Amino acid sequence: MGTLDFNNRRVLVMGLGVHGGGVGVARFLARQGAQVTVTDLKTADELDASLAALAGLPIRYVLGEHREADVLASDLVIRNPAVPDDNPFLQLAREHAIPIEMEMGLFFRLCPAPVMGVTGTKGKTTTTLLAGAMLSELPAAKAREKDARVVIAGNLRVSALELLDQIDATTPVVLELSSWQIEGIAPHRLSPHIAVITNIYPDHLNRYAGMTEYAAAKALIFQHQKPDDVVILNADQPISQQFAAQAASRVVWFSRTRVVEGLYLSGGNVVMKQGSQVTHIAARADVQLPGDHNLENVLAACAAALAAGVEPEQIARALAGFRGVPHRLELICERAGVRYINDTTSTTPAAAIAALKALSLPAPGAAHTIILIAGGADKALDYEAMGRSVALRTKAVLLLDGSATPKLDAMIRYAGGGPKIAGTFGSMAEVVQRASELAQPGDTVLLSPGCASFGLFANEFDRGDQFRAVVQSLTET
């Protein structure tokens, strides 16, 4: 497969998924002439949207199970990021010397342009899209007529492989990369030319043995960089020092709290320090995003854009026009003086805490104004800090049913916030209706679950879409 010629190759795609994780690679392979078989543990009904996206293509499906025979009949196995590396069917492929790839491994080997890659626990989507907006200000990007100015893909429900035909050697490419996707690149000893790690907080500890293993997976993003490559690290996190010591590439720092060799805040401005030279990049007033955590995302994106050759005035222009990302502190509407905010991609306690901090808190002694909708599926995370933040910063909390919800409930009560818990609910319609009944003018109903979405919802985006739909139905009555 060194030439990556897929014509007439028997390729097994393990895991189609409801996030679209397998759709792009299956479509790409079918169009390349491969004999594609897709297997998934979910049923056709559960995969309805993904199957519809592949309608009309010559793809064979085996749903509700994976089978040894399908593995053994393959020349190549593509695993969806949701399929763990220790899956027994992948082990079977290894035993029979059948190559195993992931979409990102294929993309990096085929992409003709340098790649900017963004990873981290929080903020990677905002940083990716913001960096992409900044790169679109480059004169070369603006001069592009036929193809996209900038290709932005990866862990955004956008297949990078399907955009290959829009990419030439001069196309700016920005990818959001999950730790699982990075693991698909590492075996080829490849890394992005510009790598960004926004931060590292506990996450996916149901998949990794602990924080050391999780952080090591994130660090793979720069492990194979060359000396003329760049890695951008968060100086406010101690683990970044370990990353910097491992890097063979040039390290650029960013910090929200102190002066660093790189990007930081000074007197309300974003500035860049290189030795004794300090350059003004943008004003705090240019930033349209709420919350201190978004300032970190802005600094990371600015550092990446500067490394890619974007000028300060172009960065400031992109910042002024960037209004945020759907599903991330997204204001749905204001109804009867109550704001409804969708932060469904808050799937960890740290993300929910950041959302609570980002929203304006009342003056000391004033009544709290946040009615929080939280809870969901467990990823083996610790909810004690989130419990304290919920107890401290909310007027009321309504819980969505799920495997993590009892842990969160217990931590809120432990922190003294038990009286604020207004019940556990089995649907988005029920929980939003109850939140709207509790809300008064000046309040904010915030969906920021701090947990995964599985159980009540297909994924976190489905959860956010349902929240939006229910809120909009309230405004119409």
Coordinates of C-alpha atoms in Angstrom, one line a residue:
M1 CA 0.0 0.0 0.0
G2 CA 3.1 2.2 -0.2
T3 CA 1.7 3.9 -3.3
L4 CA -1.7 4.3 -1.7
D5 CA -3.4 2.8 -4.8
F6 CA -6.8 1.6 -3.5
N7 CA -8.2 0.3 -6.8
N8 CA -9.6 -3.1 -6.4
R9 CA -8.2 -3.4 -2.9
R10 CA -10.4 -5.1 -0.3
V11 CA -10.8 -2.5 2.4
L12 CA -12.6 -3.1 5.7
V13 CA -13.8 0.1 7.5
M14 CA -14.4 -0.8 11.1
G15 CA -16.9 1.6 12.6
L16 CA -19.2 3.8 10.6
G17 CA -20.4 5.7 13.6
V18 CA -23.1 8.3 14.2
H19 CA -20.6 11.2 14.3
G20 CA -19.7 10.6 10.6
G21 CA -16.2 9.3 11.6
G22 CA -16.3 6.6 9.1
V23 CA -18.5 8.2 6.4
G24 CA -15.8 10.3 4.8
V25 CA -13.1 7.6 4.6
A26 CA -15.7 5.0 3.2
R27 CA -16.8 7.4 0.5
F28 CA -13.3 8.3 -0.4
L29 CA -12.2 4.7 -0.7
A30 CA -15.3 3.7 -2.7
R31 CA -14.6 6.6 -5.1
Q32 CA -10.9 5.4 -5.4
G33 CA -12.2 2.0 -6.7
A34 CA -11.7 0.0 -3.5
Q35 CA -13.9 -2.9 -2.6
V36 CA -15.3 -1.5 0.6
T37 CA -16.9 -3.4 3.4
V38 CA -18.2 -1.4 6.4
T39 CA -18.9 -3.1 9.8
D40 CA -20.4 -1.5 12.9
L41 CA -21.8 -2.8 16.1
K42 CA -24.8 -0.5 15.7
T43 CA -27.9 -1.4 13.7
A44 CA -29.1 0.1 10.5
D45 CA -31.7 2.1 12.3
E46 CA -29.1 3.6 14.7
L47 CA -26.8 4.5 11.7
D48 CA -29.6 5.8 9.5
A49 CA -28.0 9.3 8.9
S50 CA -24.6 7.8 8.2
L51 CA -26.0 5.2 5.8
A52 CA -28.0 7.9 4.0
A53 CA -24.8 9.9 3.4
L54 CA -23.3 6.9 1.6
A55 CA -26.4 6.0 -0.5
G56 CA -25.7 4.9 -4.0
L57 CA -22.0 3.9 -3.4
P58 CA -20.9 0.3 -4.0
I59 CA -20.3 -0.4 -0.3
R60 CA -21.1 -3.7 1.4
Y61 CA -22.4 -3.4 5.0
V62 CA -22.3 -5.8 8.0
L63 CA -24.2 -4.1 10.8
G64 CA -24.8 -5.1 14.4
E65 CA -21.5 -7.0 14.6
H66 CA -17.9 -7.3 13.6
R67 CA -16.8 -10.7 12.1
E68 CA -13.5 -12.5 11.8
A69 CA -14.3 -13.5 8.2
D70 CA -14.5 -9.8 7.1
V71 CA -11.1 -9.1 8.7
L72 CA -9.4 -12.0 7.2
A73 CA -10.8 -11.3 3.7
S74 CA -9.3 -7.7 3.8
D75 CA -6.1 -6.3 2.3
L76 CA -6.4 -3.3 4.6
V77 CA -8.4 -2.4 7.7
I78 CA -9.4 1.2 8.5
R79 CA -10.4 1.8 12.1
N80 CA -12.8 4.5 13.2
P81 CA -11.3 6.6 16.0
A82 CA -14.0 5.3 18.3
V83 CA -12.6 1.7 17.9
P84 CA -10.0 1.1 20.7
D85 CA -6.6 0.0 19.6
D86 CA -6.8 -3.2 21.7
N87 CA -10.0 -4.4 19.9
P88 CA -9.7 -8.1 19.3
F89 CA -10.6 -7.8 15.7
L90 CA -7.7 -5.4 15.2
Q91 CA -5.5 -7.9 17.0
L92 CA -6.6 -10.6 14.6
A93 CA -5.6 -8.3 11.7
R94 CA -2.1 -7.8 13.2
E95 CA -1.7 -11.6 13.7
H96 CA -2.3 -12.0 9.9
A97 CA -0.1 -9.1 8.9
I98 CA -3.1 -7.1 7.6
P99 CA -2.2 -3.4 7.6
I100 CA -4.4 -1.2 9.9
E101 CA -4.8 2.5 9.1
M102 CA -6.9 5.5 10.3
E103 CA -8.2 8.3 8.1
M104 CA -5.7 10.8 9.4
G105 CA -2.8 8.4 8.6
L106 CA -4.0 8.2 5.0
F107 CA -4.5 12.0 4.8
F108 CA -1.1 13.0 6.1
R109 CA 0.6 10.7 3.6
L110 CA -1.5 12.0 0.7
C111 CA -1.7 15.8 1.6
P112 CA 0.6 17.9 -0.7
A113 CA 0.5 20.9 1.6
P114 CA 2.0 21.7 5.1
V115 CA -0.5 21.0 7.9
M116 CA -1.4 23.0 11.0
G117 CA -2.7 20.7 13.7
V118 CA -4.6 21.7 16.8
T119 CA -5.2 19.4 19.8
G120 CA -6.0 19.7 23.5
T121 CA -8.7 18.9 25.9
K122 CA -10.6 22.2 25.7
G123 CA -10.7 24.9 23.1
K124 CA -9.3 23.0 20.1
T125 CA -12.4 23.7 17.9
T126 CA -12.5 27.4 18.6
T127 CA -8.7 27.6 18.2
T128 CA -8.8 25.6 14.9
L129 CA -11.6 27.7 13.4
L130 CA -10.1 31.0 14.6
A131 CA -6.7 30.1 13.2
G132 CA -8.4 29.1 9.9
A133 CA -10.1 32.5 9.8
M134 CA -6.7 34.2 10.3
L135 CA -5.1 32.1 7.6
S136 CA -7.9 33.1 5.2
E137 CA -6.6 36.7 5.4
L138 CA -3.3 35.7 3.8
P139 CA -3.0 37.3 0.3
A140 CA -2.3 33.8 -1.3
A141 CA -5.5 32.5 0.3
K142 CA -7.6 35.4 -0.9
A143 CA -6.2 34.9 -4.4
R144 CA -7.5 31.4 -4.6
E145 CA -10.5 31.2 -7.0
K146 CA -11.5 27.6 -7.6
D147 CA -10.7 25.9 -4.4
A148 CA -11.3 26.7 -0.7
R149 CA -9.1 29.6 0.6
V150 CA -8.3 27.4 3.7
V151 CA -9.1 23.8 4.3
I152 CA -10.4 23.2 7.8
A153 CA -11.2 19.6 8.8
G154 CA -10.5 16.8 11.1
N155 CA -12.4 16.3 14.4
L156 CA -15.1 18.7 13.3
R157 CA -17.4 16.2 11.5
V158 CA -15.5 17.2 8.3
S159 CA -13.5 14.5 6.5
A160 CA -10.1 15.7 5.5
L161 CA -9.7 13.0 2.9
E162 CA -12.8 14.2 1.0
L163 CA -11.2 17.7 0.7
L164 CA -7.9 16.4 -0.8
D165 CA -8.9 17.4 -4.3
Q166 CA -9.1 21.0 -3.1
I167 CA -5.5 21.0 -1.8
D168 CA -2.3 21.9 -3.6
A169 CA 1.1 22.7 -2.2
T170 CA 0.1 26.3 -1.4
T171 CA -3.3 25.6 0.3
P172 CA -3.4 26.4 4.1
V173 CA -4.7 23.3 5.9
V174 CA -5.8 23.5 9.5
L175 CA -6.9 20.3 11.3
E176 CA -8.5 19.8 14.7
L177 CA -7.1 16.5 15.9
S178 CA -8.3 14.3 18.7
S179 CA -5.8 12.1 20.6
W180 CA -7.2 9.1 18.8
Q181 CA -6.7 10.7 15.4
I182 CA -3.1 11.6 16.4
E183 CA -2.5 8.0 17.2
G184 CA -3.4 7.2 13.6
I185 CA -0.6 9.5 12.3
A186 CA 2.2 8.5 14.7
P187 CA 3.0 5.1 13.2
H188 CA 4.1 6.9 10.0
R189 CA 6.4 9.2 12.0
L190 CA 4.6 12.3 10.7
S191 CA 3.6 15.4 12.6
P192 CA 2.0 18.7 11.5
H193 CA 4.4 21.5 10.5
I194 CA 2.7 23.7 13.1
A195 CA 1.4 21.9 16.1
V196 CA -0.8 23.5 18.8
I197 CA -1.7 22.0 22.2
T198 CA -4.3 24.2 23.8
N199 CA -4.3 22.6 27.3
I200 CA -4.4 19.2 29.0
Y201 CA -7.2 18.3 31.5
P202 CA -8.6 15.0 32.6
D203 CA -10.7 13.4 29.8
H204 CA -11.4 10.0 28.2
L205 CA -10.1 8.2 31.3
N206 CA -12.4 5.4 30.3
R207 CA -10.2 4.9 27.3
Y208 CA -6.8 5.7 28.7
A209 CA -5.1 4.1 31.8
G210 CA -4.6 7.5 33.4
M211 CA -3.5 11.1 32.8
T212 CA 0.1 10.1 31.9
E213 CA -1.1 8.0 29.1
Y214 CA -3.7 10.5 27.9
A215 CA -1.1 13.4 27.9
A216 CA 1.4 11.1 26.0
A217 CA -1.2 10.6 23.3
K218 CA -1.7 14.3 22.9
A219 CA 2.1 14.8 22.8
L220 CA 2.4 12.6 19.7
I221 CA 1.2 15.6 17.7
F222 CA 4.8 17.1 17.8
Q223 CA 6.9 13.9 18.4
H224 CA 8.0 13.7 14.8
Q225 CA 8.4 17.3 14.0
K226 CA 11.7 18.6 12.4
P227 CA 13.8 21.5 13.7
D228 CA 12.2 24.0 11.4
D229 CA 8.7 23.0 12.5
V230 CA 6.9 24.8 15.4
V231 CA 5.0 23.6 18.5
I232 CA 2.8 26.0 20.4
L233 CA 2.4 25.3 24.1
N234 CA 0.4 26.7 27.0
A235 CA 2.9 28.2 29.5
D236 CA 0.2 28.3 32.2
Q237 CA 0.2 24.5 32.4
P238 CA 3.1 22.7 34.2
I239 CA 2.9 19.7 31.9
S240 CA 3.9 22.0 29.0
Q241 CA 7.5 22.1 30.3
Q242 CA 7.7 18.3 29.9
F243 CA 6.4 18.7 26.3
A244 CA 9.0 21.4 25.6
A245 CA 11.8 19.2 26.8
Q246 CA 10.7 16.5 24.4
A247 CA 10.4 18.7 21.3
A248 CA 12.9 18.7 18.5
S249 CA 11.1 21.7 16.9
R250 CA 10.9 25.4 17.8
V251 CA 8.8 26.0 20.9
V252 CA 6.5 29.1 21.0
W253 CA 4.7 29.8 24.3
F254 CA 1.4 31.5 25.0
S255 CA 0.2 32.7 28.4
R256 CA -2.9 34.5 29.8
T257 CA -1.2 35.2 33.1
R258 CA 2.5 36.2 32.6
V259 CA 5.2 37.4 30.2
V260 CA 6.6 34.6 28.0
E261 CA 8.7 34.2 24.9
G262 CA 5.8 34.2 22.6
L263 CA 2.2 35.4 23.0
Y264 CA 0.7 37.0 26.1
L265 CA -1.6 39.7 27.4
S266 CA -0.2 43.1 28.2
G267 CA -2.5 46.0 29.3
G268 CA -5.5 44.5 27.6
N269 CA -3.6 43.8 24.4
V270 CA -2.3 40.7 22.7
V271 CA 1.4 41.0 22.2
M272 CA 4.3 38.9 20.9
K273 CA 7.7 38.8 22.6
Q274 CA 10.8 37.8 20.6
G275 CA 13.9 38.4 22.7
S276 CA 13.9 42.1 23.5
Q277 CA 11.3 43.0 20.8
V278 CA 7.6 43.2 21.8
T279 CA 5.1 43.5 19.0
H280 CA 1.4 44.6 19.3
I281 CA -0.8 42.0 17.6
A282 CA -4.4 42.9 18.5
A283 CA -6.5 44.7 21.1
R284 CA -8.6 42.9 23.7
A285 CA -11.5 44.9 22.2
D286 CA -11.0 42.9 18.9
V287 CA -12.0 39.7 20.7
Q288 CA -15.7 38.9 20.4
L289 CA -15.6 35.7 22.5
P290 CA -16.7 35.5 26.1
G291 CA -14.6 34.1 29.0
D292 CA -11.0 34.0 30.1
H293 CA -10.6 30.5 28.6
N294 CA -11.3 32.0 25.2
L295 CA -8.5 34.4 25.7
E296 CA -6.2 31.4 25.8
N297 CA -7.7 30.1 22.6
V298 CA -7.1 33.5 21.0
L299 CA -3.5 33.5 22.1
A300 CA -2.9 30.0 20.8
A301 CA -4.5 30.9 17.4
C302 CA -2.5 34.1 17.1
A303 CA 0.7 32.2 17.8
A304 CA -0.2 29.6 15.1
A305 CA -1.2 32.2 12.6
L306 CA 2.0 34.2 13.1
A307 CA 4.0 31.0 12.7
A308 CA 2.2 30.5 9.4
G309 CA 3.1 34.0 8.1
V310 CA -0.1 36.0 8.9
E311 CA 0.6 39.7 9.6
P312 CA -0.7 41.3 12.9
E313 CA -3.2 43.6 11.0
Q314 CA -4.6 40.5 9.3
I315 CA -4.9 38.7 12.6
A316 CA -6.7 41.7 14.2
R317 CA -9.2 41.8 11.2
A318 CA -10.0 38.1 11.6
L319 CA -10.5 38.4 15.4
A320 CA -12.9 41.3 15.0
G321 CA -15.0 39.2 12.6
F322 CA -15.0 36.0 14.5
R323 CA -18.2 35.5 16.6
G324 CA -17.6 32.0 18.0
V325 CA -18.5 28.4 17.3
P326 CA -22.0 26.7 17.3
H327 CA -22.5 24.5 20.4
R328 CA -19.9 26.4 22.4
L329 CA -21.4 29.1 24.6
E330 CA -23.8 29.7 21.8
L331 CA -26.5 32.2 22.6
I332 CA -29.7 30.6 21.2
C333 CA -32.1 33.4 22.1
E334 CA -33.4 35.7 24.8
R335 CA -37.0 35.1 25.8
A336 CA -38.8 37.1 28.4
G337 CA -35.5 38.5 29.7
V338 CA -34.0 35.0 30.0
R339 CA -30.9 34.0 28.0
Y340 CA -30.6 30.4 26.7
I341 CA -27.0 29.3 26.0
N342 CA -26.0 26.1 24.3
D343 CA -22.6 24.8 25.5
T344 CA -23.2 21.1 24.7
T345 CA -19.6 20.4 23.7
S346 CA -18.8 20.8 27.4
T347 CA -18.2 17.1 27.9
T348 CA -15.8 17.3 30.8
P349 CA -16.0 18.9 34.3
A350 CA -13.3 21.4 33.4
A351 CA -15.2 22.6 30.4
A352 CA -18.4 23.1 32.4
I353 CA -16.4 25.0 35.1
A354 CA -15.0 27.3 32.4
A355 CA -18.5 28.0 31.0
L356 CA -19.7 28.9 34.5
K357 CA -16.7 31.2 35.0
A358 CA -17.2 32.8 31.5
L359 CA -20.7 34.0 32.2
S360 CA -21.1 37.2 34.2
L361 CA -21.5 36.5 37.9
P362 CA -23.5 38.8 40.1
A363 CA -21.8 41.1 42.6
P364 CA -21.0 39.7 46.0
G365 CA -24.2 39.1 48.0
A366 CA -26.4 39.3 44.9
A367 CA -28.6 36.4 43.8
H368 CA -27.2 33.9 41.4
T369 CA -28.6 34.0 37.9
I370 CA -27.4 30.7 36.2
I371 CA -29.8 27.8 35.8
L372 CA -27.6 25.0 34.8
I373 CA -28.5 21.9 32.8
A374 CA -25.9 19.2 33.4
G375 CA -25.2 15.5 33.6
G376 CA -25.0 12.6 31.2
A377 CA -22.7 9.7 30.5
D378 CA -19.5 8.9 32.5
K379 CA -16.0 8.9 31.1
A380 CA -14.4 7.9 34.5
L381 CA -13.8 11.5 35.4
D382 CA -13.7 13.3 38.8
Y383 CA -16.7 15.6 39.4
E384 CA -15.7 17.1 42.8
A385 CA -14.4 20.4 41.4
M386 CA -17.5 20.7 39.1
G387 CA -19.7 20.1 42.1
R388 CA -18.1 22.9 44.0
S389 CA -18.4 25.3 41.0
V390 CA -22.0 24.4 40.5
A391 CA -22.8 24.9 44.2
L392 CA -21.0 28.3 44.2
R393 CA -22.1 29.8 40.9
T394 CA -25.7 28.6 40.1
K395 CA -29.2 29.5 41.1
A396 CA -30.4 26.0 40.2
V397 CA -29.2 22.9 38.5
L398 CA -31.3 20.4 36.5
L399 CA -29.7 17.0 35.7
L400 CA -30.0 14.9 32.6
D401 CA -30.2 11.2 33.3
G402 CA -27.0 9.3 32.7
S403 CA -24.3 7.1 34.2
A404 CA -22.3 10.1 35.4
T405 CA -25.3 11.9 36.9
P406 CA -25.3 10.2 40.3
K407 CA -21.6 11.1 40.7
L408 CA -22.3 14.7 39.8
D409 CA -25.4 14.8 42.0
A410 CA -23.4 13.5 45.0
M411 CA -20.5 16.1 44.4
I412 CA -23.0 19.0 44.2
R413 CA -24.6 17.9 47.5
Y414 CA -21.2 17.3 49.1
A415 CA -20.3 20.9 48.2
G416 CA -23.5 22.2 49.8
G417 CA -25.4 22.7 46.7
G418 CA -28.1 20.1 47.3
P419 CA -31.0 22.5 47.7
K420 CA -30.2 23.8 44.2
I421 CA -30.9 20.5 42.5
A422 CA -34.3 20.7 40.9
G423 CA -34.5 17.1 39.7
T424 CA -33.3 14.6 37.2
F425 CA -34.9 14.4 33.8
G426 CA -35.2 11.9 31.0
S427 CA -35.6 14.1 28.0
M428 CA -34.4 17.5 26.7
A429 CA -38.0 18.7 26.4
E430 CA -38.7 18.0 30.1
V431 CA -35.6 19.6 31.4
V432 CA -35.8 22.8 29.3
Q433 CA -39.5 23.2 30.2
R434 CA -38.7 23.0 33.9
A435 CA -35.7 25.4 33.5
S436 CA -38.0 27.9 31.8
E437 CA -40.4 27.7 34.6
L438 CA -37.7 28.4 37.2
A439 CA -36.1 31.3 35.2
Q440 CA -36.9 34.9 35.8
P441 CA -35.8 38.0 33.9
G442 CA -32.1 38.4 34.1
D443 CA -31.4 34.7 34.4
T444 CA -29.4 32.5 32.1
V445 CA -30.4 28.9 31.2
L446 CA -27.1 27.2 30.4
L447 CA -26.7 23.8 28.9
S448 CA -23.2 22.8 29.9
P449 CA -23.3 19.2 30.9
G450 CA -19.8 18.4 31.9
C451 CA -20.4 14.8 30.8
A452 CA -20.6 12.8 27.6
S453 CA -23.9 12.6 25.7
F454 CA -24.4 8.8 25.2
G455 CA -27.7 7.4 26.4
L456 CA -30.3 10.0 25.8
F457 CA -28.6 11.5 22.7
A458 CA -26.8 10.2 19.6
N459 CA -23.9 12.5 20.4
E460 CA -23.2 15.9 21.9
F461 CA -24.2 17.7 18.7
D462 CA -27.6 15.9 18.8
R463 CA -27.9 17.1 22.4
G464 CA -27.2 20.7 21.4
D465 CA -29.6 20.5 18.4
Q466 CA -32.4 19.2 20.7
F467 CA -31.7 22.0 23.2
R468 CA -31.9 24.6 20.4
A469 CA -35.1 23.1 19.0
V470 CA -36.9 22.9 22.3
V471 CA -35.8 26.5 23.2
Q472 CA -37.0 27.8 19.9
S473 CA -40.3 26.0 20.3
L474 CA -40.7 27.9 23.6
T475 CA -40.2 31.2 21.9
E476 CA -42.9 30.4 19.4
T477 CA -45.6 29.8 22.0

